[in-house]
PDB file of C-alpha atoms and ligand atoms in Angstrom:
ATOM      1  CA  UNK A 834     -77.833  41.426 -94.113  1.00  0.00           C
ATOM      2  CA  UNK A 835     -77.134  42.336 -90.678  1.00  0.00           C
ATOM      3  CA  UNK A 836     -77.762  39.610 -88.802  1.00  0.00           C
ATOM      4  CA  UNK A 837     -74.718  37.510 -89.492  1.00  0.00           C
ATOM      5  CA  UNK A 838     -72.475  36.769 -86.430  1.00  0.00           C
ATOM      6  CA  UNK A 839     -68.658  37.801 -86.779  1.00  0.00           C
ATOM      7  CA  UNK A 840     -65.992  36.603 -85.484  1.00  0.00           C
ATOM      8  CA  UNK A 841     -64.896  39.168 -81.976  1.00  0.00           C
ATOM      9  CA  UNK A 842     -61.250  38.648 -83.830  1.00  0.00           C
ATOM     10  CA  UNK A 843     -59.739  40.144 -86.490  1.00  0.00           C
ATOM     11  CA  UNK A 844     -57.949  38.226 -89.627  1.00  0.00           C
ATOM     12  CA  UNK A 845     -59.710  34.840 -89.792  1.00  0.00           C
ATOM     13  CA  UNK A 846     -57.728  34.055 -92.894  1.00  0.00           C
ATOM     14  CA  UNK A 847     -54.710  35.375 -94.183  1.00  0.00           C
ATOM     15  CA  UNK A 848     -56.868  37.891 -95.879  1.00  0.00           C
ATOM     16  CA  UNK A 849     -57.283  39.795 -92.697  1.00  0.00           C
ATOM     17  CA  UNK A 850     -61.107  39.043 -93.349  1.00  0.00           C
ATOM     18  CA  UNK A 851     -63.757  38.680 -90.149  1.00  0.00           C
ATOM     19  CA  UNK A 852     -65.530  35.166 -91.366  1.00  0.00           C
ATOM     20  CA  UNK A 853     -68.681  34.497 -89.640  1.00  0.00           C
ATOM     21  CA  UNK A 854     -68.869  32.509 -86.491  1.00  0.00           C
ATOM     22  CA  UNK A 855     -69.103  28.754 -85.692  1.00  0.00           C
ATOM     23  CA  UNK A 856     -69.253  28.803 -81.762  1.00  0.00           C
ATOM     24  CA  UNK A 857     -69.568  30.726 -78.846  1.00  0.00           C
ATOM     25  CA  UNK A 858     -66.448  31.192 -76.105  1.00  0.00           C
ATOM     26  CA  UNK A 859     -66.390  31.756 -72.613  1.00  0.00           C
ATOM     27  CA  UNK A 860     -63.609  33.905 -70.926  1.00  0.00           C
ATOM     28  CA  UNK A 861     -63.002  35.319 -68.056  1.00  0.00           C
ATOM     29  CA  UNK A 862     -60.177  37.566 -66.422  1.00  0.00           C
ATOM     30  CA  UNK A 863     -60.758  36.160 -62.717  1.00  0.00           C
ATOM     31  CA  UNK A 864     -61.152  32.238 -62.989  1.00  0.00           C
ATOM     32  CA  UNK A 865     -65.046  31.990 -64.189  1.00  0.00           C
ATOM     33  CA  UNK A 866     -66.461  34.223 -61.037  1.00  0.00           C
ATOM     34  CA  UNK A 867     -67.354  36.812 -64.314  1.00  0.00           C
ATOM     35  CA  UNK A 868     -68.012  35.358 -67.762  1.00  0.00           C
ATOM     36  CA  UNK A 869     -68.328  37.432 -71.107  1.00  0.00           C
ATOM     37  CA  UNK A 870     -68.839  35.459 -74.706  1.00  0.00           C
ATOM     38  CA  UNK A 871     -67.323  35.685 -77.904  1.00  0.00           C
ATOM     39  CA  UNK A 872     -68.373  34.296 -81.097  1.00  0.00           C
ATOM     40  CA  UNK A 873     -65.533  32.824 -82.868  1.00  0.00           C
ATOM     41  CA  UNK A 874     -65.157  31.404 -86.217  1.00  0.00           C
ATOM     42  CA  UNK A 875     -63.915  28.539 -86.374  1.00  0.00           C
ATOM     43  CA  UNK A 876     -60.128  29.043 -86.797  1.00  0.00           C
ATOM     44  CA  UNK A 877     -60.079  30.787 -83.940  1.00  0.00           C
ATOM     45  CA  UNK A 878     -61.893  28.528 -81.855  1.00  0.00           C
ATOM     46  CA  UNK A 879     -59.857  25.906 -82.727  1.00  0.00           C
ATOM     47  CA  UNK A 880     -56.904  27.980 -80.589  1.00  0.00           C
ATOM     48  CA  UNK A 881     -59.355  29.863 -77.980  1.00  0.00           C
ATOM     49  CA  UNK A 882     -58.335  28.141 -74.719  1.00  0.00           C
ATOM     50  CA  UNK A 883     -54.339  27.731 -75.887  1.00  0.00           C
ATOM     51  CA  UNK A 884     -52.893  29.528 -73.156  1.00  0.00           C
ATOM     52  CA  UNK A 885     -55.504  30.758 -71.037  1.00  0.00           C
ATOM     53  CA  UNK A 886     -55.414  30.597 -66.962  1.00  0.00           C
ATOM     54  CA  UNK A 887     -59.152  29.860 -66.837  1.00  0.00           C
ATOM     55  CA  UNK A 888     -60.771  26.666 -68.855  1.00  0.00           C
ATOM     56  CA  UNK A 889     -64.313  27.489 -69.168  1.00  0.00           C
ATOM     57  CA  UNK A 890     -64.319  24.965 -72.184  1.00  0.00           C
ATOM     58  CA  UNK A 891     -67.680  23.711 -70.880  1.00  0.00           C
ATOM     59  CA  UNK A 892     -69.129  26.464 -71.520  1.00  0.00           C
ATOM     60  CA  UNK A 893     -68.487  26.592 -74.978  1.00  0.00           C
ATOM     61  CA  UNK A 894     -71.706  25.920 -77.417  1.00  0.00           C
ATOM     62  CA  UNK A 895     -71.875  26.182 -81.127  1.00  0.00           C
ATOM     63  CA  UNK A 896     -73.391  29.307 -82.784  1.00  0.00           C
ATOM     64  CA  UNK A 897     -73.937  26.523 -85.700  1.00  0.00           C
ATOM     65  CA  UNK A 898     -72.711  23.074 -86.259  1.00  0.00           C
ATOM     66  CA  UNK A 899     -70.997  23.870 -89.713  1.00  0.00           C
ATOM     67  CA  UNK A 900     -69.691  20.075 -89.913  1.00  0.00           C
ATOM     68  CA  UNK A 901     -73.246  18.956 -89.510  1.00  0.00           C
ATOM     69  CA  UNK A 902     -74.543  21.603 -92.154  1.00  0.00           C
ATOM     70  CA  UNK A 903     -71.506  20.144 -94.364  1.00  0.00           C
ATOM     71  CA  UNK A 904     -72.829  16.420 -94.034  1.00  0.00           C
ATOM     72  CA  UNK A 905     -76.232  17.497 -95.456  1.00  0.00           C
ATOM     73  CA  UNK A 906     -74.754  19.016 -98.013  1.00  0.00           C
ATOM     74  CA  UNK A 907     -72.395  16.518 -98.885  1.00  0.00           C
ATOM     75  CA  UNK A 908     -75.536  13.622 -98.937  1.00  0.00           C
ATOM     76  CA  UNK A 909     -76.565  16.586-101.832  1.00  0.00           C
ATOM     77  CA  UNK A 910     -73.081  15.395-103.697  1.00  0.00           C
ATOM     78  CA  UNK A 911     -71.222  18.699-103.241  1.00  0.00           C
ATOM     79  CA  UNK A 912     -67.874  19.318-101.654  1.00  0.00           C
ATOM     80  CA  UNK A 913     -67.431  22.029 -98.981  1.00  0.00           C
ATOM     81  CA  UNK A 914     -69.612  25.376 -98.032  1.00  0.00           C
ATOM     82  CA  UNK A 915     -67.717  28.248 -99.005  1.00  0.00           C
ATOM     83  CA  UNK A 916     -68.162  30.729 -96.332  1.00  0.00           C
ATOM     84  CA  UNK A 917     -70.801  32.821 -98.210  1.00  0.00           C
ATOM     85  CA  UNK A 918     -72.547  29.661 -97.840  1.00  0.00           C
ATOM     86  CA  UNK A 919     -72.079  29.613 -93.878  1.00  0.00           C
ATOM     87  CA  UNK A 920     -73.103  33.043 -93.422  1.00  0.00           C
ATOM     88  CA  UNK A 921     -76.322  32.532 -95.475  1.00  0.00           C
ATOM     89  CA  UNK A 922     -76.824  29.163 -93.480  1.00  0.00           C
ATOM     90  CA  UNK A 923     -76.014  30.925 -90.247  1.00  0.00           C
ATOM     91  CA  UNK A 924     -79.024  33.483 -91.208  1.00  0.00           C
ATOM     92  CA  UNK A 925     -81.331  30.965 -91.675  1.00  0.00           C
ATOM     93  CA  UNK A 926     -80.659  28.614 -89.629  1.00  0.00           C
ATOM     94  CA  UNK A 927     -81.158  31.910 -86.747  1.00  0.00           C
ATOM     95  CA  UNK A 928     -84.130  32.173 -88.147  1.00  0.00           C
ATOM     96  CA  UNK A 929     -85.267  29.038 -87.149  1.00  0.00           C
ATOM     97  CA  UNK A 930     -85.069  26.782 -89.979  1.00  0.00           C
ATOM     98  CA  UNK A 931     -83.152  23.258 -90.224  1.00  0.00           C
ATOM     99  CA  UNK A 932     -80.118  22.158 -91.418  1.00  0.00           C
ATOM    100  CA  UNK A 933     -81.774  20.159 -93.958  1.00  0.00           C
ATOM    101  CA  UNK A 934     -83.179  22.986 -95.565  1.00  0.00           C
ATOM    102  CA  UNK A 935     -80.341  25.851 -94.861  1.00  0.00           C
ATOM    103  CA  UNK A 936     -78.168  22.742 -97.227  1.00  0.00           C
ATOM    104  CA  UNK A 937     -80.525  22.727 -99.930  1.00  0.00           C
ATOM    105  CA  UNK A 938     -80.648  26.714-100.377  1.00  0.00           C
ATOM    106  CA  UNK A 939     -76.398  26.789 -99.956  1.00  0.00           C
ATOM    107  CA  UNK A 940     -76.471  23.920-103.054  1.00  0.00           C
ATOM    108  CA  UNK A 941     -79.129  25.556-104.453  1.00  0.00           C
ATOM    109  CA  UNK A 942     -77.280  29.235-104.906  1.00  0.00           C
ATOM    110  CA  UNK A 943     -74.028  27.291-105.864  1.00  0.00           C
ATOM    111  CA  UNK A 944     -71.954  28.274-102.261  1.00  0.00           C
ATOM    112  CA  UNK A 945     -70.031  25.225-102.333  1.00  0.00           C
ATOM    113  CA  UNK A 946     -66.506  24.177-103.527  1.00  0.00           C
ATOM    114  CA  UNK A 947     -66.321  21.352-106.312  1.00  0.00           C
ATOM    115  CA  UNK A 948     -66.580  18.054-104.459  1.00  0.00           C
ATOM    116  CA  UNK A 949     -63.584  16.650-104.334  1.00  0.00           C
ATOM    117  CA  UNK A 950     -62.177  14.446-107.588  1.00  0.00           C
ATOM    118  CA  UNK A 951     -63.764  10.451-106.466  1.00  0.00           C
ATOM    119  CA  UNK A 952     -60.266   8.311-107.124  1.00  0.00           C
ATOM    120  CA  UNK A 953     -60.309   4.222-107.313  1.00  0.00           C
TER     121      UNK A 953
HETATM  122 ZN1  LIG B1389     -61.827  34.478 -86.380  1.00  0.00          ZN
END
Protein backbone atom coordinates (compact mmCIF):
# COMPACT_ATOMS: atom_id res chain seq x y z
CA UNK A 1 0.00 0.00 0.00
CA UNK A 2 1.10 3.25 -1.16
CA UNK A 3 -0.48 5.55 0.73
CA UNK A 4 1.47 5.36 3.94
CA UNK A 5 3.34 8.59 4.94
CA UNK A 6 7.24 8.23 5.57
CA UNK A 7 9.26 9.82 7.46
CA UNK A 8 11.38 12.87 4.95
CA UNK A 9 14.47 11.29 7.18
CA UNK A 10 16.37 8.48 6.89
CA UNK A 11 17.16 5.80 9.87
CA UNK A 12 14.21 6.16 12.27
CA UNK A 13 15.63 3.32 14.30
CA UNK A 14 18.89 1.95 14.52
CA UNK A 15 17.84 -0.25 11.70
CA UNK A 16 18.30 2.54 9.26
CA UNK A 17 14.47 1.87 8.56
CA UNK A 18 11.99 4.97 7.28
CA UNK A 19 8.94 4.31 9.98
CA UNK A 20 5.83 5.99 9.05
CA UNK A 21 4.98 9.43 10.21
CA UNK A 22 3.32 10.86 13.37
CA UNK A 23 3.32 14.71 12.57
CA UNK A 24 3.87 17.23 10.20
CA UNK A 25 7.00 19.98 10.51
CA UNK A 26 7.39 23.32 9.41
CA UNK A 27 10.84 24.72 8.26
CA UNK A 28 12.04 27.32 6.71
CA UNK A 29 15.57 28.65 5.50
CA UNK A 30 14.59 32.52 5.88
CA UNK A 31 12.69 32.92 9.32
CA UNK A 32 8.97 31.62 8.23
CA UNK A 33 8.64 34.27 5.11
CA UNK A 34 8.74 30.56 3.00
CA UNK A 35 7.46 27.39 4.66
CA UNK A 36 7.88 23.73 3.26
CA UNK A 37 6.52 20.51 5.48
CA UNK A 38 7.91 17.39 6.43
CA UNK A 39 6.30 14.44 7.84
CA UNK A 40 8.28 13.08 10.59
CA UNK A 41 7.97 10.05 12.61
CA UNK A 42 7.98 10.44 15.71
CA UNK A 43 11.65 10.10 16.81
CA UNK A 44 12.46 12.61 14.75
CA UNK A 45 9.97 14.98 15.72
CA UNK A 46 10.79 14.66 19.03
CA UNK A 47 14.38 16.52 17.94
CA UNK A 48 12.95 18.66 14.82
CA UNK A 49 13.31 22.21 16.20
CA UNK A 50 16.79 21.30 18.33
CA UNK A 51 18.91 23.73 16.79
CA UNK A 52 17.05 25.49 14.29
CA UNK A 53 17.20 29.54 13.75
CA UNK A 54 13.47 29.63 12.93
CA UNK A 55 10.67 28.14 15.54
CA UNK A 56 7.73 27.54 13.47
CA UNK A 57 6.64 25.01 16.28
CA UNK A 58 3.10 26.37 15.86
CA UNK A 59 2.83 25.20 12.92
CA UNK A 60 3.36 21.80 13.67
CA UNK A 61 0.06 19.39 13.45
CA UNK A 62 -0.10 15.68 13.80
CA UNK A 63 -0.32 13.45 10.68
CA UNK A 64 -2.00 11.04 13.50
CA UNK A 65 -2.25 11.14 17.19
CA UNK A 66 -0.46 7.68 17.75
CA UNK A 67 -0.76 8.20 21.73
CA UNK A 68 -4.45 8.64 21.27
CA UNK A 69 -4.69 5.52 18.85
CA UNK A 70 -2.53 3.73 21.74
CA UNK A 71 -5.20 4.65 24.53
CA UNK A 72 -7.95 2.92 22.48
CA UNK A 73 -6.07 0.20 22.14
CA UNK A 74 -4.91 -0.12 25.47
CA UNK A 75 -8.94 0.20 26.86
CA UNK A 76 -8.81 -3.21 24.30
CA UNK A 77 -6.13 -4.69 27.06
CA UNK A 78 -3.11 -4.74 24.73
CA UNK A 79 0.26 -3.14 25.20
CA UNK A 80 1.81 -0.97 22.45
CA UNK A 81 1.15 -0.71 18.40
CA UNK A 82 3.98 -2.09 16.72
CA UNK A 83 4.63 0.09 13.84
CA UNK A 84 2.97 -2.23 11.25
CA UNK A 85 0.13 -1.39 13.35
CA UNK A 86 0.67 2.53 12.88
CA UNK A 87 1.08 2.34 9.30
CA UNK A 88 -2.14 0.28 8.87
CA UNK A 89 -3.86 2.80 11.36
CA UNK A 90 -2.33 5.71 9.51
CA UNK A 91 -4.12 4.19 6.19
CA UNK A 92 -7.24 4.08 7.65
CA UNK A 93 -7.49 6.53 9.67
CA UNK A 94 -6.56 8.77 5.99
CA UNK A 95 -9.24 7.22 4.84
CA UNK A 96 -11.48 8.70 7.05
CA UNK A 97 -12.27 6.32 9.67
CA UNK A 98 -11.89 6.77 13.64
CA UNK A 99 -9.57 5.92 16.03
CA UNK A 100 -11.96 3.70 17.64
CA UNK A 101 -12.19 1.57 14.82
CA UNK A 102 -8.43 1.88 13.22
CA UNK A 103 -7.73 0.18 17.30
CA UNK A 104 -9.98 -2.57 16.87
CA UNK A 105 -8.55 -3.71 13.29
CA UNK A 106 -4.60 -3.13 14.81
CA UNK A 107 -5.88 -5.68 17.92
CA UNK A 108 -7.73 -7.46 15.66
CA UNK A 109 -4.60 -8.47 13.14
CA UNK A 110 -2.40 -8.94 16.33
CA UNK A 111 0.00 -5.48 15.62
CA UNK A 112 0.57 -4.93 19.14
CA UNK A 113 3.36 -5.78 21.67
CA UNK A 114 2.34 -8.02 24.79
CA UNK A 115 0.87 -5.63 27.34
CA UNK A 116 3.07 -5.14 29.76
CA UNK A 117 3.40 -7.89 32.87
CA UNK A 118 0.41 -6.16 35.66
CA UNK A 119 2.77 -6.29 39.08
CA UNK A 120 1.12 -5.76 42.79
ZN1 LIG B 1 12.23 9.49 11.17
Amino acid sequence: MSTVVLCHMDCCNADGDRLPAARVLAQSVDQGANVSYAPCCETHSANWWDGSDWDGRHLDKPLMDVPKLEDYVASHGFGDVTQDGIQLAQILIARGDDYATAAAEVTARGFTEAPEELTD
